[in-house]
mmCIF file of C-alpha atoms in Angstrom:
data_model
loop_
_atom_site.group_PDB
_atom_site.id
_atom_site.type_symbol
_atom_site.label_atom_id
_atom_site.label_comp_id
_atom_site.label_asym_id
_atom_site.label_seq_id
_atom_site.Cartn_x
_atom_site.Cartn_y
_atom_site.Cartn_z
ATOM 1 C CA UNK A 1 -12.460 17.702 6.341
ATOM 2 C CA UNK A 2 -10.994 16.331 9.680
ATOM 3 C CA UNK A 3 -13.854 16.357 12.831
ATOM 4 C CA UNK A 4 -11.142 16.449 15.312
ATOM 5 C CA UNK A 5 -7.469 16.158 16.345
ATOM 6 C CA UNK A 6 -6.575 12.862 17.448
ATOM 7 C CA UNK A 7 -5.501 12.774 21.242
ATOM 8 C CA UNK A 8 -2.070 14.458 21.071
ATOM 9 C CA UNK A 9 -1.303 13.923 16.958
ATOM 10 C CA UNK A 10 -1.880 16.586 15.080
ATOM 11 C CA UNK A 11 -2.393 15.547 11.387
ATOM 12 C CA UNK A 12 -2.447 18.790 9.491
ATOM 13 C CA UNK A 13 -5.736 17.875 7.797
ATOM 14 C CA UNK A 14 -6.528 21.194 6.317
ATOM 15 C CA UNK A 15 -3.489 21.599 5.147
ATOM 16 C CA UNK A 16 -3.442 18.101 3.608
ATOM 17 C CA UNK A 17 -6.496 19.559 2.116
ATOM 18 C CA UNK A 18 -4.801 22.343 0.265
ATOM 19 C CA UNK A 19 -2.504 20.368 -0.970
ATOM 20 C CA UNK A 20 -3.982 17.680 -2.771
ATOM 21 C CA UNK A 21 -7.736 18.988 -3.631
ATOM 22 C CA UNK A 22 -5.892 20.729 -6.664
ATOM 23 C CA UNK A 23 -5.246 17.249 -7.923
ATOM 24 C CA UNK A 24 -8.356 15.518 -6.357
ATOM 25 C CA UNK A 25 -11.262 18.226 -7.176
ATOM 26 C CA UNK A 26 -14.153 17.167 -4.616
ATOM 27 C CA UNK A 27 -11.663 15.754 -1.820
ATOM 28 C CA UNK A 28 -12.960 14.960 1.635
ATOM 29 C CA UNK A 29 -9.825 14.587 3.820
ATOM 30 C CA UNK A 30 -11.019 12.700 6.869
ATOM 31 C CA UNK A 31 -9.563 11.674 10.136
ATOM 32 C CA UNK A 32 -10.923 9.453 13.109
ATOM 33 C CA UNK A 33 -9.169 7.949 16.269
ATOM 34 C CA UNK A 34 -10.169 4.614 15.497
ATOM 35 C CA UNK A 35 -11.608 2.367 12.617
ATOM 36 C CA UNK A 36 -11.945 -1.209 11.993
ATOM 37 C CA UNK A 37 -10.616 -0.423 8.638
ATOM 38 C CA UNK A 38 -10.214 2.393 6.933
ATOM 39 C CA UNK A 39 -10.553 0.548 3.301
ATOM 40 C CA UNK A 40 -13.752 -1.624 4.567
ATOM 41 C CA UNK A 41 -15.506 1.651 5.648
ATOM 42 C CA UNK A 42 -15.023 3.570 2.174
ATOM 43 C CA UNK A 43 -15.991 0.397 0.685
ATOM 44 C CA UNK A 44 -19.202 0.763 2.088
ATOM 45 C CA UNK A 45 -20.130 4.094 1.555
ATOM 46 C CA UNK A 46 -18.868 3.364 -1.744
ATOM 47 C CA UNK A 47 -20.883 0.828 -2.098
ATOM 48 C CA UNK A 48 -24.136 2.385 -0.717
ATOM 49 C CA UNK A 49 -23.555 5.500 -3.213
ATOM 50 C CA UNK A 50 -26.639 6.268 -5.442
ATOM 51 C CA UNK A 51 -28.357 3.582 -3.622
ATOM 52 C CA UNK A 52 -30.827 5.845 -1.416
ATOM 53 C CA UNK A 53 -29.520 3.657 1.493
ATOM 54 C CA UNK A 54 -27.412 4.999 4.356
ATOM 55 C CA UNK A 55 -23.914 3.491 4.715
ATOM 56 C CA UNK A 56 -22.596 3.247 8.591
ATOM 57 C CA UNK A 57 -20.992 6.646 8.368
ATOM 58 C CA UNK A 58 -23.950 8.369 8.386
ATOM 59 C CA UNK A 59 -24.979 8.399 11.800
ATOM 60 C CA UNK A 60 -20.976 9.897 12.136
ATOM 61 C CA UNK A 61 -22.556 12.845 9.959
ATOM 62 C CA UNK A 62 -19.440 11.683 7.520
ATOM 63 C CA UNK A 63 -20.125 12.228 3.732
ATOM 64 C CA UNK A 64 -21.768 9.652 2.072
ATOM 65 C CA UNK A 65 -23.524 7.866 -0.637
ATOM 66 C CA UNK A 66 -21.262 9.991 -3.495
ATOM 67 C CA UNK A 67 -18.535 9.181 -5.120
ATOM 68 C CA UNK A 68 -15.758 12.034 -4.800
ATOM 69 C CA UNK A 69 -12.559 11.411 -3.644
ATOM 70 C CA UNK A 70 -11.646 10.650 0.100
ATOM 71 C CA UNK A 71 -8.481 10.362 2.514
ATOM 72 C CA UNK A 72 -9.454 8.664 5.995
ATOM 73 C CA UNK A 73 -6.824 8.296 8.318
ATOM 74 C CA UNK A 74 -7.337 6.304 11.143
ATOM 75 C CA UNK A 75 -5.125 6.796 14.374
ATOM 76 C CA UNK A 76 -5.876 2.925 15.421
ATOM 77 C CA UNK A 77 -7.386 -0.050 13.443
ATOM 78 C CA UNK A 78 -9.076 -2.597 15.030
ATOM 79 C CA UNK A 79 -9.610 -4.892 12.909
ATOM 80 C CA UNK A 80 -7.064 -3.830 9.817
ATOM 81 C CA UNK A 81 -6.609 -6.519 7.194
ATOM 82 C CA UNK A 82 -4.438 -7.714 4.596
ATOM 83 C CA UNK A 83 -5.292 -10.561 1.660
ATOM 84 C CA UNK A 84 -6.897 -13.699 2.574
ATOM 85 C CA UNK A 85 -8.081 -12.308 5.610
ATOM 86 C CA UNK A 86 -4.893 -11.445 7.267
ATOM 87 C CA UNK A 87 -4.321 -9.257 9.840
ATOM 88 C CA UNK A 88 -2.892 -6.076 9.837
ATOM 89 C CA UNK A 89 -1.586 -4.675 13.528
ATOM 90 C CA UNK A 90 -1.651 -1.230 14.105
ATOM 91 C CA UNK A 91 -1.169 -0.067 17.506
ATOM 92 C CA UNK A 92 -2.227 3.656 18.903
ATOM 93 C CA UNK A 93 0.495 6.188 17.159
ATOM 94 C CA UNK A 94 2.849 3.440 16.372
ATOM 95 C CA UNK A 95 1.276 3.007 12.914
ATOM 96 C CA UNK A 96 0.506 5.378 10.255
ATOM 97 C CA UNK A 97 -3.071 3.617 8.245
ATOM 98 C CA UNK A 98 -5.152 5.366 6.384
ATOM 99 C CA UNK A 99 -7.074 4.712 3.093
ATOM 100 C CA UNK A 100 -7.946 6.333 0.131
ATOM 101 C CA UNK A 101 -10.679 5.762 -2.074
ATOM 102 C CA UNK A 102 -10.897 7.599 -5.963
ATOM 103 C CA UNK A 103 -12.982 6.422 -9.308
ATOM 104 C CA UNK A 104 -10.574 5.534 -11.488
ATOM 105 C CA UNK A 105 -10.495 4.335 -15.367
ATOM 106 C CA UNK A 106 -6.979 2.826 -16.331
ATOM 107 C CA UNK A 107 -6.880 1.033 -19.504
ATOM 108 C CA UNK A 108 -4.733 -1.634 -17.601
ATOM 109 C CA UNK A 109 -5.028 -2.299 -13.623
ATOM 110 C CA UNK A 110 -2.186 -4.657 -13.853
ATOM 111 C CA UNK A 111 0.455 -3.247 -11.430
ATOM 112 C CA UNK A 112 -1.572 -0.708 -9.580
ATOM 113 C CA UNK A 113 0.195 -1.472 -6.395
ATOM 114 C CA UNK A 114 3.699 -2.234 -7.453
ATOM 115 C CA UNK A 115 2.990 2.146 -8.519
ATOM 116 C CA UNK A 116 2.001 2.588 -5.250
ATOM 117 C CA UNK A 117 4.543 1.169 -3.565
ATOM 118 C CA UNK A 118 7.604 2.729 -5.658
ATOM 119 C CA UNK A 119 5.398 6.041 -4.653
ATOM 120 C CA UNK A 120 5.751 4.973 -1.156
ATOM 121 C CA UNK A 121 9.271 4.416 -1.180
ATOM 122 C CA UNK A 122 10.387 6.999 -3.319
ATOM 123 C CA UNK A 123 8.726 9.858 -1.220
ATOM 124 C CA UNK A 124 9.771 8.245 2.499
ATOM 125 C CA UNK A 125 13.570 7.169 0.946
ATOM 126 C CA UNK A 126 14.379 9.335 -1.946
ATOM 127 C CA UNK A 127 17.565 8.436 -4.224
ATOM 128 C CA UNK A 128 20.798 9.938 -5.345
ATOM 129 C CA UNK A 129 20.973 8.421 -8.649
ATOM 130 C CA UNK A 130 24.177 5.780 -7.122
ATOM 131 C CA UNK A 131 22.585 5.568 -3.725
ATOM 132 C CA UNK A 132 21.723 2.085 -2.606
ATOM 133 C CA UNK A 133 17.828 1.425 -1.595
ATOM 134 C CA UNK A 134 17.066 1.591 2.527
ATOM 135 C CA UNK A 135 13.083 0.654 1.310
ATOM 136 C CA UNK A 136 12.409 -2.807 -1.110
ATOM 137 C CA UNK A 137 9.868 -3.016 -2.569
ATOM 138 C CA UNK A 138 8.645 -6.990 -2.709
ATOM 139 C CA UNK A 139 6.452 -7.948 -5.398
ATOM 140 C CA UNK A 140 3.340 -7.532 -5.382
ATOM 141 C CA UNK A 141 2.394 -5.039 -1.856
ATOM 142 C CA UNK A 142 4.820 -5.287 0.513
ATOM 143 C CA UNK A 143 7.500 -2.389 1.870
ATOM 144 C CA UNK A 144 10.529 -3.901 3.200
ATOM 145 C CA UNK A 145 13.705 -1.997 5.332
ATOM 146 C CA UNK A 146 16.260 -3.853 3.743
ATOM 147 C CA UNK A 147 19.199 -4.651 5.622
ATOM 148 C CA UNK A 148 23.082 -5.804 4.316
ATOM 149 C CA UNK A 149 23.377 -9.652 3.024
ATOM 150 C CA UNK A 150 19.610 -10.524 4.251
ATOM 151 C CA UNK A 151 15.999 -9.795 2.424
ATOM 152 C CA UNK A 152 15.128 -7.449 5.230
ATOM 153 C CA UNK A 153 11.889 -6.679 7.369
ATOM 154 C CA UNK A 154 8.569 -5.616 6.535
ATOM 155 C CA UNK A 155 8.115 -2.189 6.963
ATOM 156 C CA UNK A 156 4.197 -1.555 5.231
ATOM 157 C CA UNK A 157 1.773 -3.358 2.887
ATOM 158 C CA UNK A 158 -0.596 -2.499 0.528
ATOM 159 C CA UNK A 159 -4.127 -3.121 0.097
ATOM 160 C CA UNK A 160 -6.112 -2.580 -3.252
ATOM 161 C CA UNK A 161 -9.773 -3.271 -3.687
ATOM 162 C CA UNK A 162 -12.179 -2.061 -6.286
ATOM 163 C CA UNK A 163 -16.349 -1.953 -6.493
ATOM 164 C CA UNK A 164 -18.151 -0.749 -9.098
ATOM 165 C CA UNK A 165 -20.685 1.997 -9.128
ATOM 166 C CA UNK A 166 -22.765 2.187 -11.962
ATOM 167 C CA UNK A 167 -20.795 2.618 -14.997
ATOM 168 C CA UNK A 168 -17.750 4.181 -12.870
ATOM 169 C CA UNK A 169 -15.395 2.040 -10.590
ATOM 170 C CA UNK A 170 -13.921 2.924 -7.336
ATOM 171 C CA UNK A 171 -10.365 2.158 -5.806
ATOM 172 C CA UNK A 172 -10.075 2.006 -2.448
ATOM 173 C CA UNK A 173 -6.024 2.205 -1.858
ATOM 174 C CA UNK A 174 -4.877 0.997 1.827
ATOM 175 C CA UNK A 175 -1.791 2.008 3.289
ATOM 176 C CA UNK A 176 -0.042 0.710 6.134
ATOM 177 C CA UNK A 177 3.121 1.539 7.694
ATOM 178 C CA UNK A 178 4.730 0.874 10.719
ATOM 179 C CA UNK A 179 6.253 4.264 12.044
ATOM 180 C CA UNK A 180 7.529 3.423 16.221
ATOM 181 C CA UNK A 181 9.403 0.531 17.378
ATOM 182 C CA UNK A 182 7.183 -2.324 19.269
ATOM 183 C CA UNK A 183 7.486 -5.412 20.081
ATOM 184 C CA UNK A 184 6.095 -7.972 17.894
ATOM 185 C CA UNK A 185 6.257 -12.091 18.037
ATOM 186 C CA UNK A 186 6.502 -14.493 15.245
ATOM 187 C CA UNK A 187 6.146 -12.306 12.090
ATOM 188 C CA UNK A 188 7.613 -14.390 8.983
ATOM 189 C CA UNK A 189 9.215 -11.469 7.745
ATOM 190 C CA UNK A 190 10.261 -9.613 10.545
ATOM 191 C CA UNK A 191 9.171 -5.598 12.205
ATOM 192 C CA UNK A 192 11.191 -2.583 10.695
ATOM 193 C CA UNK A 193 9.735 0.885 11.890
ATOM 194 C CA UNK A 194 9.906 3.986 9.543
ATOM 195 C CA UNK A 195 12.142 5.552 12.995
ATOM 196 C CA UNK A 196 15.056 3.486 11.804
ATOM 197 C CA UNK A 197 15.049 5.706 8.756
ATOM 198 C CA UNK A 198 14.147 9.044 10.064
ATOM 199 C CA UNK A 199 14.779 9.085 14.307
ATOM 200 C CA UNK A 200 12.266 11.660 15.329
ATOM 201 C CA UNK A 201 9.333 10.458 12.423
ATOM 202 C CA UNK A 202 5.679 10.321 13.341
ATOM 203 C CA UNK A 203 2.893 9.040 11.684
ATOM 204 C CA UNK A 204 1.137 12.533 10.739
ATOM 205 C CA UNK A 205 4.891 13.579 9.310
ATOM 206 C CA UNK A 206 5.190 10.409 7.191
ATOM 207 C CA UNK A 207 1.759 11.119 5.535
ATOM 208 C CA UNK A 208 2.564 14.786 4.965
ATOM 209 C CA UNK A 209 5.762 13.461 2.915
ATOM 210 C CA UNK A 210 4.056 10.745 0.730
ATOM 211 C CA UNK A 211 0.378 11.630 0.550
ATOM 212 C CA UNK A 212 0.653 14.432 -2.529
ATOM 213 C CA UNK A 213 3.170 12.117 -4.371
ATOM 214 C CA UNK A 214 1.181 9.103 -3.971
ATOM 215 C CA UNK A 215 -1.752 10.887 -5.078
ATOM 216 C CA UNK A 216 0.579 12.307 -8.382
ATOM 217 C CA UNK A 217 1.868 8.616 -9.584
ATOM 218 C CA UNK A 218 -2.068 7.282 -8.963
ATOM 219 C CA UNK A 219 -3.222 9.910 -11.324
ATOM 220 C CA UNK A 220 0.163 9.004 -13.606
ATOM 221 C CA UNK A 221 -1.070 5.570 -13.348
ATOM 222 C CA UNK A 222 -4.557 5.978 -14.609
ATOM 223 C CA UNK A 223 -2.662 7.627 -17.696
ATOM 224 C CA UNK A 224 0.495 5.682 -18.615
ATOM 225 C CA UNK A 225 0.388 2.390 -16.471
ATOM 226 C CA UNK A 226 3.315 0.623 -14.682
ATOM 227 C CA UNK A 227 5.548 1.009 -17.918
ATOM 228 C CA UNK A 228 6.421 4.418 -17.062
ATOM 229 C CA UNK A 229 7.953 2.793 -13.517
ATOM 230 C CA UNK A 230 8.811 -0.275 -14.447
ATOM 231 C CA UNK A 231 12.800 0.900 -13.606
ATOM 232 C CA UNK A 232 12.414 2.886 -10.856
ATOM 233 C CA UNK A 233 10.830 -0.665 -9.176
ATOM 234 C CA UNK A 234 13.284 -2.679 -10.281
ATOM 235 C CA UNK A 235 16.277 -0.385 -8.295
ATOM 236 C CA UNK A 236 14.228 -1.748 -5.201
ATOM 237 C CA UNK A 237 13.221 -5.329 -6.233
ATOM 238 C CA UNK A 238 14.274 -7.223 -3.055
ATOM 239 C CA UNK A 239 12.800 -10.344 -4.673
ATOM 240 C CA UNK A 240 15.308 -10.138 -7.923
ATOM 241 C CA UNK A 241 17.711 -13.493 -8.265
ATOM 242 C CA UNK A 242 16.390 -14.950 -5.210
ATOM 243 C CA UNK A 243 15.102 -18.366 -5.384
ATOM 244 C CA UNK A 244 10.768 -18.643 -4.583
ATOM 245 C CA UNK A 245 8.385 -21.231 -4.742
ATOM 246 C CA UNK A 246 4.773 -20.871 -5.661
ATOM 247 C CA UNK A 247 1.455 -22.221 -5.406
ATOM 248 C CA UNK A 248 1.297 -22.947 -8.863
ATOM 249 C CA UNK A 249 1.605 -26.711 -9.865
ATOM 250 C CA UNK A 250 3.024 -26.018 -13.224
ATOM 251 C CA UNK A 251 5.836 -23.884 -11.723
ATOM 252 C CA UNK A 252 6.352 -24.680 -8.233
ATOM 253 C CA UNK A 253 9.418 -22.672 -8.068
ATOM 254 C CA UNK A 254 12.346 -20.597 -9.731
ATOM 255 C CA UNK A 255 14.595 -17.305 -9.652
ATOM 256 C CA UNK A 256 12.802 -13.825 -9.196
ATOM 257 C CA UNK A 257 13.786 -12.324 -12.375
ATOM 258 C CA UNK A 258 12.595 -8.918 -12.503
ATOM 259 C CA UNK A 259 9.056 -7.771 -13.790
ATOM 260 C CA UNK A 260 7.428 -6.920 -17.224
ATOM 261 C CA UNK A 261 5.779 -3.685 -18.159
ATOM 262 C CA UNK A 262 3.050 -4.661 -16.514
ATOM 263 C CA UNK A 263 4.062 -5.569 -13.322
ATOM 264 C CA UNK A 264 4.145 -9.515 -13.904
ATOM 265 C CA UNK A 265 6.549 -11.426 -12.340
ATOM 266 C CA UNK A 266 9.321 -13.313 -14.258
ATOM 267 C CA UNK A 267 10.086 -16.527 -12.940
ATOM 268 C CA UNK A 268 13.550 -18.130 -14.493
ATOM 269 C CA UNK A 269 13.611 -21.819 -14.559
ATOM 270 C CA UNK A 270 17.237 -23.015 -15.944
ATOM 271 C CA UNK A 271 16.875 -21.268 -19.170
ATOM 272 C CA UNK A 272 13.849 -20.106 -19.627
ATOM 273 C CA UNK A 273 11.550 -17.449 -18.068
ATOM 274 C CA UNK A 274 7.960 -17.928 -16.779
ATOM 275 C CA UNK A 275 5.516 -14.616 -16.725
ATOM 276 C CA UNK A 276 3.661 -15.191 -13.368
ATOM 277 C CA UNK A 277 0.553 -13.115 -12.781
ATOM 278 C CA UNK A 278 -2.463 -15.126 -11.117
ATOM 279 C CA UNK A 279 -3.928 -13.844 -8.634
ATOM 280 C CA UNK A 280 -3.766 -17.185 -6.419
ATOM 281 C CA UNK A 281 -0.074 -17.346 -6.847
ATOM 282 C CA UNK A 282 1.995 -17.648 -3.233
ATOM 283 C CA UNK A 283 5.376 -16.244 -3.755
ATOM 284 C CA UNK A 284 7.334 -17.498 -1.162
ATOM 285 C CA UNK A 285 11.446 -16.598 -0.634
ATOM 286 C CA UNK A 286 13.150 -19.740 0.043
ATOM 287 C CA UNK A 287 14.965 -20.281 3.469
ATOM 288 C CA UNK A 288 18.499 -19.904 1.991
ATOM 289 C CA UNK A 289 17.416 -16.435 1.033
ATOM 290 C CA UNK A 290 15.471 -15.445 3.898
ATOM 291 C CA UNK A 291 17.637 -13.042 5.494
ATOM 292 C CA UNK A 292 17.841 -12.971 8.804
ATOM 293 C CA UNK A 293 14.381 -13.332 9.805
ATOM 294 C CA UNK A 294 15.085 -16.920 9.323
ATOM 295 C CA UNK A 295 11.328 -17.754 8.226
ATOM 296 C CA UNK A 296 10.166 -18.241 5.017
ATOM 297 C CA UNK A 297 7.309 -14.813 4.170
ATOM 298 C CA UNK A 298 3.889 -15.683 2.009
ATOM 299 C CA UNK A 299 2.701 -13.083 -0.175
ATOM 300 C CA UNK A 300 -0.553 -13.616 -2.508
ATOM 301 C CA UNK A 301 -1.762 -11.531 -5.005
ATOM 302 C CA UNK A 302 -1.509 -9.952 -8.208
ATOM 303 C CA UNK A 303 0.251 -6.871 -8.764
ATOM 304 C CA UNK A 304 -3.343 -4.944 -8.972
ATOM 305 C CA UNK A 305 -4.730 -5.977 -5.497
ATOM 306 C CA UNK A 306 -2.585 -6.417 -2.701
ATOM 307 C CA UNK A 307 -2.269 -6.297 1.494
ATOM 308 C CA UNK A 308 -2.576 -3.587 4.273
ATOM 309 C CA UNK A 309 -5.592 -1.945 5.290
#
């Protein structure tokens, strides 16, 4: 389980332990006070399991070359990444990143991280069944702290990558969240800090909330797909009836319009509706609907694989 406690955090990883190993049979939970990034380093043990070849853990003495289920929580990333080679900044106990890697077998991956994120937002902003969002979710991986009359600021993104090993495949899930206030320069879409919500929050308290529920709606996921979720998103589509422009050179823009049961986007375009799902496709908000951030925010993906970690 955990080698040490971070510095002054305490992260509760035994008791994490005991708390999601019933659902995860063969769980490793793991923290460290710094990686480069937490999905990139399960990656490679993943990737090095069965081989006979030692990943870069092993000189750590971590757990490698196997394929159960792990939870590594990083205090700081130093090199923390989102799609296309973005980064991700995560400063010492302002941040809450960690990564978890599982084999999984859905019949559909299609809107894998459109289930993590409700998870996300359900567990750190749970709803009365009239109560108006604080967390949006915008399609496809990013957590927003919404805010009256504007789009609101990104709070977390989401990271999804697979590999295969052998006749199984592995997800490694990234999470990233910002959790303290800090100053931060010429983001398109804005900082929001989970201490907004919650005053007194820390990064080891945040991951005790969401980490078994995340875990539950992964494991619903594999099961059922997005279908199951597909309204529970929608209550915190920030995107929905805003105008966007894409990459795409047969639709270079329309109005958000919700998603399909599989997490697609649907684009409306005067009267009809375009299903958008590519995984090259730039959804950008246009300035009008910006918020206040004033900037226009990029997001590529599909709603399988998506930005954080």
């Amino acid at each position: 389980m955990a080698d040490q406690q971070l510095h002054h955090l305490h992260w509760g990883a035994e008791a994490l332990w005991h708390q999601l190993q019933p659902l995860l049979p063969g769980l490793a939970v793991e923290v460290v006070a710094r990686s480069p990034s937490t999905n990139t380093q399960l990656l490679d043990r993943a990737r090095h399991a069965g081989t006979g070849h030692a990943s870069s853990d092993e000189a750590q003495g971590r757990r490698t070359g196997d394929k159960q289920p792990c939870l590594l929580v990083a205090e700081q990333q130093t090199h923390g990444r989102g799609r296309q080679g973005k980064a991700w900044f995560a400063s010492h106990g302002a941040s809450l990143t960690f990564s978890l890697s599982l084999p999984l077998a859905p019949a559909d991956w299609s809107g894998l991280s459109l289930a993590v994120g409700v998870a996300l937002a359900d567990a750190l902003d749970p709803l009365q069944p009239e109560q108006a969002p604080r967390i949006g979710l915008k399609w496809p991986n990013d957590l927003l702290l919404l805010e009256a009359g504007g789009l609101g600021r990104k709070l977390g993104g989401i990271l999804i990558e697979t590999v295969s090993i052998g006749t199984q495949r592995m997800a490694v899930i990234g999470i990233g969240l910002n959790v303290l206030p800090q100053p931060m320069a010429e983001l398109a879409w804005g900082y929001a800090c989970l201490q907004e919500l919650q005053a007194d929050i820390s990064a080891p308290q945040a991951l005790a909330l969401l980490a078994a529920p995340l875990v539950r709606t992964i494991l619903a996921f594999e099961r059922e797909g997005f279908a199951p979720l597909q309204a529970a998103y929608a209550r915190r589509d920030a995107l929905h009836g805003r105008a966007v422009s894409t990459t795409l050179a047969e639709l270079p823009e329309g109005v958000a319009d919700g998603l399909d049961d599989k997490g697609a986007l649907w684009l409306r375009v005067g009267a009809e509706r375009h299903r958008v799902s590519s995984g090259e496709v730039s959804i950008r908000v246009a300035a009008a609907g910006a918020g206040s951030t004033g900037v226009d925010g990029g997001t590529t993906g599909t709603a399988g694989e998506a930005p954080a970690c």
